[in-house]
Every structure is written in C-alpha cells, then in structure tokens.
Amino acid sequence: MSTQPVIELIDVWKSFGSQQVLKGVNLSVTEGKTTVIVGASGQGKSLIVRHILGLVKPDKGKVLFCGKEITGVSKKELMEIRMNFGVLFQNAALFDSMTVYDNVALPLRERTRKTEREIGKIVHEKLAIMDLGGNDDKYPAQLSGGMRKRVGLARALVLDPRIIFFDEPTTGLDAAKSRELYRVFYQTQARLGYTAVIVSHDVPKVLKLADYVALLHDGAIRDLLTPEEFQLSQDPVIREYVETTMGPLYSSKMEDAI
Amino acid sequence: MPDFLEKLGGNALYYINQTGRMGVFLFYSVISILRPPYKIFPAVRQIYVIGTLSIFVIIFTGAFTGMVLGLQGYHTLRKFGAEGLLGSAVALSLIRELGPVLAALMVTGRAGSAICAEIGIMRISEQIDALECMAIDPHKFIVAPKFIAGIISMPLLTAIFDVIGILGGYVVGVKLLGADEGAYFSSMYKDVDFQDVYMGFIKAVCFGFLIILITASKGFYVHLEKGGGFGAEGVSYTTTSAVVMASVTILLFDYFLTSVLL
Ligand SMILES: Nc1ncnc2c1ncn2[C@@H]1O[C@H](COP(=O)(O)OP(=O)(O)O)[C@@H](O)[C@H]1O
Ligand SMILES: [Mg+2]
C-alpha cells in the first residue's frame, strides 16, 4: 500500500448491552481502491460501515477519515466529509413517500444548483444504467427488493462520489443482474476512480472486483489481503471461510497445490 | 426501598435526558431555519398539510363550541337579566381561551400525531441516517418546514375557530333562543379589546411552536424512547405519548401564558 489510507479504524470496540460486537477492529481503506468486507451474517459488517459514516460512536478506539477523527469533528465538518460519500444501506433506506425519480433526484436538488432539466437527464441516465427505465413514478413499496436496491445504488452514485459504501449491493438480485451490476461497478470505478468499501456475501464473484479483502471474524478483522492471497491464505479461519463459501472446486485446487 | 429509589432516579434521569434532547433538537432546528438556502415550497406544502387540512375539523369544533357557549351563556346570563352581554361573553371566552386551546388540541390530534409518526418511521427505516450520509441536514429538510408551517398555521386556524365560534353562539343565542341581535354584536364590539386578541394570538403562536417541537422531536428520537418497544410498536407508542405530552403541555402553558399576559 503506497498511498496513505483515506479511512482508518484503529482498535474499535462496540457493544450493545451485554453483547460485545466489535472487539478491536483495525482496518485501513486505501484511496482509489476497492476494499471488500466479508464475514458471516451478524458479525458486525454493517456496524463497521456505520462507524465509518459517523452514525455510531465507538465505545473505544478511533475512526479516522484522512487522518481526522470522525467522531470528534463538528456537525458542519462531518457534513463536509459526507459530501464525498455515496452510500447504499443494507435495506436501501429509500424515502418511501417519494417516487423513484424523486429519490434519485433528491441529492441533486439539495446539493447542487442544477436546473430541473439537467437533473432529469442525470437521473434518467443513472436509472437506465441500473436497468430501471420506466419506473420513474413508482413508489419504493411498489418495487421488488432487488429493484429497491438498484434505486439505492442509482441514488448513491448520482453525485459521482469520491468514496462509496455499498452494504450488500447484490443481495436479493438474481445471478444475471448481479453480474451486470459488477460490470457497472467495474466500469464506473475505472472511469471515476473512486474509493469503494463494499460489504458482501457474494464471495467468489465479488473477489474479481476487490483490490483488498477483509474478513471479519469474531469481532475483529482477521486479515486484509489481496483476493489472490485471500484465496490461498493458510490462516485456518480464512481458509475455512474460503472453503465453505467457494465450495470444493477451490479447496481441491488448493489441496492440489499443497 | 432501594429498588424504588433506583427506579425513581432512573426515571428522573430519563426525563432530564429527554428534555435535554428536545433542547438540542430545538437548537439545531432553529439554526437550520435561519441558515440559507431558504426554500419556500416545502414550508408551503407543510402549511397545506398542517393548516389547510385541519380547517374542516377547526370549523366543526369551533361551531359547536360557540353554539354550546351561546346555549350555556344565554341561560346563565338570563338569571341575572344580562342576556345583552351574551355576545361579549362568547367572544371573550373564545378569543382569550377556548379558541387557541381547543384549536391547538385539535391540531395536536390531527397534525401532531401525523408529524410524530412520519418522522418516527423515517428514523426507524434509516431514512434519517440516509439523509445525513448524503450531507443533507435532516433538521433543514424535514423539521424546519414543519416549524414554519406550525407557527404560521396555528394563529390562522385559531382565528377561524374564533370567528366560526362567534357565529355559532349567534345562531344559538340570537336565532334559536331569541337574545337581542343588536346587543349581541354591540356588546362584543364594546368589550373585546386589542389586548384580548393579542393574548389569543400569542397563545396560538406558542402552541403551534410547542406542538411541532414536542411531536417532531419525539419522532426524531423514537429510537431512544424508553419502554415503547421497537419498530411499528415503538412508533405507535411514541406517537401516543407525544400527543399526550403535547396536550398536557398546551394546558400548562395556557395557564402560565394567561397569568403572564393578563
Ligand atoms: N442498534 C443496535 N442495537 C443492538 N444490537 C445491534 C444494533 N446494531 C447491530 N446490533 C448487533 O450487532 C451485530 C452485528 O450487526 P450487523 O452489523 O448488522 O451485522 P452484519 O451486517 O455483519 O450482518 C448483530 O448481532 C446485531 O444484533
Ligand atoms: Mg449487514
């Protein structure tokens, strides 16, 4: 890693009641690269993202954004930091009393001085990329789960953010749609060069997109590796994860190698 | 005994905490109202939702309040041979007390509950988090238009309530029971001062402000509400508690405002 990390978590602890969820998370996210966080359900992957977004304060430890502690900054500074963000929540968090069009248009209306015509052009372009043409006037409740997710993605990308956070972007999408989506990520990443933090379960596929993979296990990041290193890691925990998620094809290849 | 004390202390802390939250909420809301850009349309929309949509209820309750005042007032005043004062009795009760208070209670029930539930649902479905992450201030986007609308709508609704009430008193007192028509209006004209209208206006503005402050902040912090359960149940519990709290606060403030303004 040559460049300085944009985001750094240093020994982050977080508990809810008696449940200790994060037990000393260390993670650094490199500028312009895609970091994928994997791990079993309920391990606290979404919680890590919420820490980075400044929505949750750690009990102990630090979350640094460009070297500045995100929980220590003023509301105004936090707002300025978030100007760089494009976020997809796990549940999409669409504004449920606004139409699809208005959802995607909102960041443009509130954060830019574009005219309604320019906004319409951008919104339709983003919706088309997500294969959502003709759904302008639908409300989130009238969409399927996968469609909602794609509206959330269109909304997250509409301002061409510098850093994107996608929490399980392909969960609930069929295989063809998720492959298509990965292609879109790959292309936009190449075009815009944004930094990405992606939480995913979709393990063999998402590795193609990743520059770094972090496995969250038992409240801590087990290791931060490149996808190749990750698949061949000798760490027993990572190895078990790779084997269970990728199936016998990969593990037998590994055994051959040994 | 220690158990009881612990519970008492816990509750006291909780309410102090909640009051503090409301203070913080108010602070950020006021800042967000004062800071540009100023958008007219969201506030106008909220005036429609909070104000215009309440007009029917206000007319209805105003009419019946005025009518019952006419009925009661006529029979009471007749005992003293003072039917001629019916107009001023009805108008003063409405303008100084009943108009602002009853209109505020109606708006609490109609619009206050809706505000609390709407914001509460936005909170539990992470829509408020999403706004924050888009660097859109939820106070500016959601709360500020409601504050502006509440403060503008309440005096207008109160004025409608007063006028309809006075007409209701007229219909019952004069048309039905036969009080003197000229005396009804002339006594009103003679006895109602600017001071009375001013008091009613101040009350209406304060109540409008309080309704929005309490119901919106309760909804905004629905996730911190104690003992309300989660999800839909949490929102429904909080909405009920916000309506009760707003109603009680209106009656309390009514007393204090009256004692200060009188
Ligand atoms: N607000 C909260 N209150 C209580 N527990 C929480 C809260 N948020 C998350 N948790 C707990 O933290 C753990 C991690 O949650 P999450 O980050 O959503 O997991 P993941 O995204 O990895 O599936 C879960 O066990 C969950 O119960
Ligand atoms: Mg999650």
XYZ file of C-alpha atoms and ligand atoms in Angstrom:
548
model
C 0.000 0.000 0.000
C 1.767 3.078 -1.179
C -0.798 5.832 -0.692
C -1.993 6.973 2.695
C -5.267 5.389 3.822
C -8.387 7.558 3.471
C -10.165 5.698 6.213
C -8.608 4.046 9.192
C -10.200 2.182 12.049
C -7.903 1.740 14.994
C -8.847 -0.744 17.700
C -12.585 -0.069 17.507
C -14.744 -1.674 20.185
C -18.514 -1.579 20.304
C -21.055 -3.374 22.443
C -24.834 -3.364 22.673
C -25.955 -4.176 26.181
C -24.115 -7.335 27.157
C -23.311 -8.240 23.539
C -19.755 -7.327 22.589
C -19.993 -6.976 18.802
C -16.732 -5.357 17.704
C -13.642 -6.376 19.636
C -10.784 -4.297 18.385
C -11.339 -3.756 14.670
C -8.350 -2.484 12.710
C -8.893 -1.635 9.086
C -7.475 0.774 6.570
C -9.047 1.691 3.282
C -6.715 2.782 0.513
C -7.563 5.682 -1.771
C -8.836 4.693 -5.187
C -9.080 1.010 -4.334
C -11.960 -1.321 -3.646
C -11.958 -2.892 -0.215
C -14.422 -5.695 0.332
C -15.514 -6.682 3.820
C -16.719 -10.253 4.052
C -17.841 -12.313 7.006
C -20.747 -14.301 8.341
C -24.096 -12.649 8.917
C -24.463 -10.768 12.195
C -20.728 -10.314 12.687
C -20.948 -6.528 12.550
C -20.087 -5.698 8.955
C -22.863 -3.143 8.662
C -21.845 -1.797 12.038
C -18.314 -1.127 10.784
C -19.755 0.847 7.883
C -21.994 2.813 10.261
C -18.900 3.687 12.296
C -17.096 4.973 9.231
C -20.130 7.032 8.229
C -20.110 8.661 11.651
C -23.567 7.353 12.528
C -22.281 5.351 15.501
C -19.658 6.267 18.074
C -17.210 3.551 19.098
C -17.014 2.650 22.793
C -13.264 2.623 22.455
C -10.847 3.241 19.611
C -10.735 5.676 16.722
C -12.228 6.100 13.291
C -10.054 8.349 11.153
C -11.015 9.990 7.890
C -7.977 11.449 6.114
C -6.250 11.409 9.488
C -9.088 13.278 11.279
C -11.157 11.615 13.942
C -14.696 11.449 12.601
C -16.432 11.420 15.984
C -14.514 14.488 17.080
C -15.412 16.830 14.230
C -18.231 19.371 14.311
C -21.569 18.751 12.649
C -20.547 21.086 9.833
C -17.240 19.345 9.198
C -18.933 15.975 9.296
C -21.351 17.264 6.677
C -18.418 18.359 4.510
C -16.790 14.941 4.847
C -20.051 13.274 3.888
C -20.252 15.379 0.733
C -17.727 12.891 -0.661
C -19.801 9.860 0.220
C -22.211 7.754 -1.759
C -23.959 5.284 0.474
C -26.147 2.262 -0.112
C -27.653 0.959 3.114
C -28.319 -2.725 3.559
C -32.083 -2.080 3.468
C -31.629 0.601 0.742
C -33.293 3.208 3.054
C -35.206 4.834 0.215
C -37.520 7.717 1.056
C -40.725 5.769 0.998
C -43.088 8.664 0.407
C -41.157 9.827 -2.650
C -41.183 8.306 -6.114
C -38.180 6.518 -7.587
C -37.409 9.598 -9.663
C -37.562 11.955 -6.684
C -35.416 9.623 -4.600
C -32.606 9.716 -7.126
C -33.108 13.416 -7.850
C -33.009 14.447 -4.191
C -29.217 14.699 -3.753
C -29.043 16.766 -6.954
C -31.843 19.066 -5.857
C -30.478 19.603 -2.356
C -26.778 19.675 -3.040
C -26.365 21.218 -6.487
C -27.765 24.207 -8.337
C -28.714 22.270 -11.439
C -31.953 23.037 -13.223
C -34.766 20.515 -13.182
C -33.991 19.659 -16.821
C -30.341 18.863 -16.138
C -31.404 16.871 -13.095
C -33.895 14.886 -15.153
C -31.201 13.994 -17.656
C -28.777 12.741 -14.993
C -31.458 10.841 -13.108
C -32.691 9.049 -16.207
C -29.156 8.191 -17.193
C -28.429 6.649 -13.770
C -31.736 4.808 -13.715
C -31.032 3.424 -17.176
C -27.627 2.119 -16.056
C -29.413 0.298 -13.245
C -31.939 -1.063 -15.746
C -34.801 0.784 -14.095
C -36.199 2.726 -17.060
C -39.945 3.339 -16.921
C -40.196 3.131 -13.137
C -39.996 6.889 -12.512
C -43.384 7.250 -10.892
C -43.384 4.122 -8.774
C -43.013 4.302 -5.016
C -40.453 2.132 -3.190
C -43.236 -0.010 -1.721
C -44.265 -0.919 -5.278
C -40.838 -2.305 -6.187
C -39.235 -5.673 -5.607
C -36.348 -5.945 -3.156
C -33.740 -6.104 -5.891
C -35.205 -3.096 -7.677
C -35.142 -1.104 -4.452
C -31.504 -1.957 -4.064
C -30.765 -0.722 -7.564
C -32.639 2.533 -6.923
C -30.480 2.903 -3.812
C -27.388 2.370 -5.939
C -28.519 4.921 -8.507
C -29.111 7.398 -5.684
C -25.701 6.670 -4.139
C -23.921 7.216 -7.454
C -25.860 10.217 -8.688
C -23.404 12.831 -7.430
C -20.316 10.917 -8.634
C -18.992 10.461 -5.084
C -15.323 10.072 -4.211
C -15.958 7.279 -1.742
C -18.738 4.755 -1.976
C -20.091 2.449 0.686
C -22.240 -0.401 -0.530
C -23.754 -2.680 2.079
C -24.627 -5.945 0.354
C -25.343 -4.411 -3.064
C -26.202 -7.685 -4.759
C -28.152 -9.482 -2.048
C -31.612 -10.102 -3.438
C -30.560 -9.831 -7.069
C -30.548 -12.769 -9.472
C -27.266 -14.022 -10.883
C -27.538 -12.186 -14.197
C -28.442 -8.879 -12.537
C -25.619 -9.106 -10.051
C -23.111 -9.941 -12.761
C -24.358 -6.919 -14.694
C -24.038 -4.802 -11.582
C -20.459 -5.869 -11.008
C -19.726 -4.879 -14.571
C -21.230 -1.438 -13.892
C -19.152 -1.070 -10.710
C -16.047 -2.049 -12.557
C -16.676 0.461 -15.343
C -17.624 3.367 -13.103
C -14.708 2.624 -10.821
C -12.394 2.720 -13.833
C -13.990 5.969 -15.032
C -14.267 7.824 -11.726
C -11.504 6.154 -9.745
C -13.493 6.274 -6.533
C -12.599 4.553 -3.305
C -15.028 1.768 -2.504
C -15.962 -0.093 0.632
C -18.226 -2.996 -0.215
C -19.828 -5.368 2.237
C -20.781 -8.580 0.542
C -21.634 -12.234 0.900
C -21.224 -12.883 -2.781
C -17.783 -14.314 -2.333
C -16.341 -15.787 -5.448
C -17.827 -13.037 -7.645
C -17.033 -10.011 -5.542
C -13.383 -11.016 -5.357
C -12.990 -10.130 -9.010
C -13.864 -6.582 -8.144
C -11.792 -6.327 -4.984
C -8.342 -4.888 -4.555
C -8.351 -5.900 -0.904
C -10.450 -8.328 1.058
C -11.024 -8.111 4.806
C -12.577 -10.971 6.710
C -14.498 -10.003 9.817
C -14.461 -12.841 12.290
C -15.347 -12.829 15.969
C -15.439 -9.056 16.230
C -12.108 -8.351 14.581
C -10.680 -8.074 11.091
C -8.789 -11.304 10.598
C -6.597 -10.000 7.828
C -6.524 -7.553 4.944
C -5.315 -9.345 1.825
C -5.458 -9.169 -1.930
C -8.020 -11.575 -3.434
C -5.286 -13.984 -4.551
C -3.637 -14.016 -1.139
C -7.064 -14.376 0.424
C -7.933 -17.479 -1.562
C -4.617 -19.113 -0.829
C -4.286 -17.976 2.781
C -3.055 -20.543 5.265
C -4.858 -18.842 8.138
C -7.264 -21.559 9.338
C -10.191 -19.149 9.803
C -9.816 -17.580 6.380
C -9.274 -20.973 4.838
C -12.439 -22.314 6.375
C -14.370 -19.295 5.134
C -12.993 -19.690 1.628
C -13.803 -23.372 1.592
C -17.353 -23.009 2.850
C -18.181 -20.110 0.554
C -16.425 -21.251 -2.601
C -17.125 -24.950 -2.359
C -14.980 -27.958 -3.179
C -13.772 -26.620 -6.537
C -11.479 -24.109 -4.938
C -10.495 -26.189 -1.953
C -9.484 -29.131 -4.101
C -7.385 -26.810 -6.213
C -5.721 -25.723 -3.012
C -5.113 -29.240 -1.924
C -3.500 -29.944 -5.277
C -1.233 -27.029 -4.702
C -0.171 -28.255 -1.314
C -36.896 0.669 49.120
C -33.531 0.927 47.291
C -35.297 -0.624 44.325
C -37.897 2.068 44.372
C -35.289 4.804 44.673
C -33.322 3.360 41.797
C -36.404 3.361 39.614
C -37.277 6.888 40.642
C -33.764 8.098 39.903
C -33.725 6.257 36.606
C -36.972 7.860 35.533
C -35.840 11.291 36.649
C -32.639 10.920 34.633
C -34.611 9.718 31.639
C -36.873 12.772 31.686
C -33.979 15.144 32.200
C -32.296 13.444 29.280
C -35.400 13.775 27.133
C -35.741 17.461 27.960
C -32.106 17.926 27.035
C -32.676 16.139 23.732
C -35.563 18.469 22.979
C -33.317 21.416 23.700
C -30.662 20.141 21.319
C -33.331 19.379 18.750
C -34.695 22.907 19.055
C -31.234 24.406 18.772
C -30.413 22.585 15.532
C -33.872 23.262 14.136
C -33.651 27.000 14.760
C -30.181 27.127 13.210
C -31.407 25.208 10.190
C -34.329 27.622 9.752
C -32.045 30.644 9.900
C -29.350 29.287 7.597
C -29.748 29.745 3.837
C -30.800 28.494 1.358
C -34.397 29.346 2.119
C -36.857 27.148 0.312
C -40.438 28.333 0.186
C -42.123 25.329 -1.361
C -41.554 22.752 1.423
C -42.950 25.179 4.005
C -45.977 25.938 1.822
C -46.584 22.236 1.457
C -46.464 21.786 5.216
C -48.831 24.730 5.703
C -51.210 22.785 3.498
C -50.715 19.568 5.474
C -50.818 21.095 8.946
C -53.081 24.061 8.302
C -55.358 23.625 5.320
C -56.180 20.027 6.049
C -57.118 20.975 9.628
C -59.628 23.623 8.574
C -62.620 21.304 8.468
C -62.024 19.977 11.981
C -61.471 23.515 13.221
C -64.690 24.779 11.655
C -66.644 21.864 13.058
C -65.321 22.092 16.615
C -65.405 25.886 16.509
C -69.064 25.905 15.519
C -70.120 23.534 18.264
C -68.006 25.256 20.899
C -69.608 28.578 20.001
C -73.054 27.018 19.974
C -72.678 25.481 23.410
C -71.293 28.761 24.723
C -74.361 30.503 23.322
C -76.625 27.964 24.967
C -74.954 27.971 28.376
C -74.234 31.678 28.313
C -77.806 32.627 27.453
C -79.330 30.588 30.299
C -76.780 31.721 32.858
C -76.883 35.395 31.873
C -80.672 35.402 31.818
C -80.713 34.606 35.532
C -79.059 37.960 36.088
C -81.059 39.652 33.386
C -77.897 40.250 31.407
C -78.660 38.481 28.105
C -77.383 41.590 26.410
C -73.846 40.600 27.365
C -74.071 37.258 25.584
C -72.036 38.451 22.607
C -69.135 39.687 24.660
C -69.176 36.607 26.893
C -68.987 34.260 23.919
C -66.362 36.313 22.100
C -64.101 36.825 25.099
C -64.145 33.150 26.111
C -63.313 32.150 22.576
C -60.693 34.725 21.763
C -58.811 34.544 25.053
C -59.092 30.885 25.999
C -61.071 28.378 24.077
C -60.053 29.337 20.567
C -56.293 28.920 20.993
C -56.521 25.962 23.380
C -59.099 23.895 21.528
C -57.611 24.671 18.122
C -54.208 23.616 19.475
C -55.607 20.380 20.873
C -57.274 19.625 17.549
C -54.095 20.344 15.605
C -52.158 18.143 18.028
C -54.540 15.278 17.386
C -54.697 15.759 13.656
C -51.301 17.035 12.562
C -49.096 16.467 15.609
C -49.674 12.740 15.646
C -49.007 12.570 11.917
C -45.752 14.507 12.280
C -44.517 12.248 15.066
C -45.379 9.066 13.189
C -43.916 10.294 9.902
C -40.592 11.322 11.399
C -40.519 8.224 13.612
C -40.909 5.932 10.640
C -38.188 7.821 8.797
C -35.946 7.217 11.771
C -36.545 3.504 12.200
C -36.255 2.784 8.469
C -32.866 4.555 8.381
C -34.151 7.323 6.106
C -32.812 9.965 8.500
C -29.422 8.226 8.532
C -29.545 8.163 4.751
C -30.199 11.917 4.635
C -27.281 12.560 6.963
C -24.997 10.409 4.851
C -25.999 12.406 1.767
C -24.895 15.505 3.674
C -28.477 16.747 3.741
C -29.367 18.176 7.143
C -32.500 16.341 8.333
C -33.415 19.318 10.507
C -33.421 21.579 7.498
C -35.058 19.073 5.196
C -37.734 17.567 7.443
C -38.171 19.665 10.555
C -37.699 23.300 9.549
C -40.674 23.420 7.134
C -42.894 21.934 9.822
C -41.841 24.533 12.383
C -42.505 27.372 9.976
C -45.843 25.880 8.988
C -46.899 25.253 12.584
C -46.135 28.805 13.656
C -47.933 30.277 10.655
C -50.915 27.910 10.658
C -51.899 27.980 14.310
C -52.858 31.678 14.572
C -54.825 31.425 11.327
C -56.650 28.301 12.449
C -57.356 29.957 15.786
C -58.795 32.985 14.025
C -61.081 30.717 12.001
C -62.086 28.891 15.160
C -62.942 32.195 16.893
C -64.989 33.574 14.021
C -66.938 30.379 13.477
C -67.471 30.059 17.228
C -68.846 33.589 17.460
C -71.216 32.812 14.590
C -72.237 29.557 16.315
C -73.011 31.477 19.511
C -75.004 33.950 17.429
C -77.080 31.233 15.771
C -77.983 29.563 19.057
C -78.218 32.637 21.292
C -79.945 35.025 18.903
C -81.711 32.938 16.287
C -82.732 29.993 18.440
C -83.126 31.425 21.941
C -84.053 34.948 20.994
C -81.361 37.122 22.560
C -81.224 40.605 21.098
C -79.325 40.679 17.824
C -78.045 44.232 18.121
C -76.882 43.708 21.697
C -75.011 40.532 20.716
C -72.703 42.388 18.376
C -72.570 45.747 20.088
C -71.557 44.247 23.440
C -68.880 42.276 21.643
C -67.677 45.381 19.867
C -67.559 47.298 23.138
C -65.871 44.699 25.348
C -63.303 42.949 23.168
C -60.029 44.893 23.238
C -56.936 44.617 21.162
C -55.337 43.217 24.313
C -57.632 40.167 24.147
C -56.904 39.477 20.514
C -53.205 39.922 21.201
C -53.336 37.385 24.017
C -55.090 34.862 21.796
C -52.566 35.441 19.037
C -49.558 34.978 21.315
C -51.059 31.803 22.713
C -51.722 30.414 19.250
C -48.148 31.089 18.109
C -46.695 29.493 21.243
C -48.940 26.458 20.970
C -48.057 25.992 17.306
C -44.394 26.079 18.245
C -44.861 23.645 21.153
C -46.877 21.149 19.126
C -44.171 20.877 16.487
C -41.324 20.861 18.999
C -42.790 18.024 21.049
C -44.225 15.804 18.341
C -41.325 16.254 15.903
C -38.595 15.712 18.482
C -40.331 12.653 19.917
C -40.482 11.189 16.422
C -36.913 12.206 15.649
C -35.607 10.399 18.726
C -38.030 7.480 18.575
C -35.120 5.028 18.805
C -34.159 6.464 22.201
C -37.674 6.265 23.599
C -37.888 4.129 26.711
C -40.351 1.290 27.172
C -42.025 1.653 23.814
C -40.884 -1.492 22.052
C -39.375 -1.487 18.580
C -40.466 -0.891 15.025
C -44.122 -0.182 14.385
C -44.978 -0.660 18.036
C -42.304 1.794 19.104
C -43.611 4.413 16.701
C -47.205 3.934 17.824
C -46.249 4.140 21.494
C -44.165 7.237 20.907
C -46.914 8.893 18.875
C -49.425 8.347 21.650
C -47.025 9.643 24.239
C -46.181 12.673 22.081
C -49.861 13.579 21.694
C -50.465 13.253 25.430
C -47.358 15.253 26.244
C -48.222 17.996 23.758
C -51.807 18.246 25.055
C -50.738 18.457 28.671
C -48.038 20.994 27.840
C -50.555 23.143 25.981
C -52.836 23.274 29.014
C -49.927 24.022 31.350
C -48.608 26.775 29.137
C -52.089 28.165 28.733
C -52.207 28.818 32.451
C -48.745 30.378 32.552
C -49.273 32.495 29.464
C -52.588 33.736 30.817
C -51.027 34.655 34.138
C -48.202 36.491 32.395
C -50.295 38.258 29.771
C -53.262 39.181 31.938
N -28.614 -0.756 17.240
C -28.313 -1.992 17.674
N -28.748 -2.415 18.872
C -28.434 -3.658 19.324
N -27.710 -4.539 18.639
C -27.235 -4.185 17.432
C -27.525 -2.895 16.881
N -26.940 -2.809 15.667
C -26.323 -4.008 15.472
N -26.502 -4.820 16.527
C -25.959 -6.161 16.684
O -24.658 -6.167 16.160
C -24.424 -7.350 15.441
C -23.891 -7.012 14.076
O -24.891 -6.459 13.279
P -24.649 -6.097 11.752
O -23.559 -5.103 11.678
O -25.955 -5.695 11.175
O -24.195 -7.488 11.149
P -23.855 -7.853 9.650
O -24.029 -6.639 8.819
O -22.449 -8.332 9.689
O -24.789 -8.943 9.261
C -25.710 -8.142 15.405
O -25.586 -9.218 16.298
C -26.750 -7.191 15.896
O -27.662 -7.850 16.705
Mg -25.309 -6.208 7.430
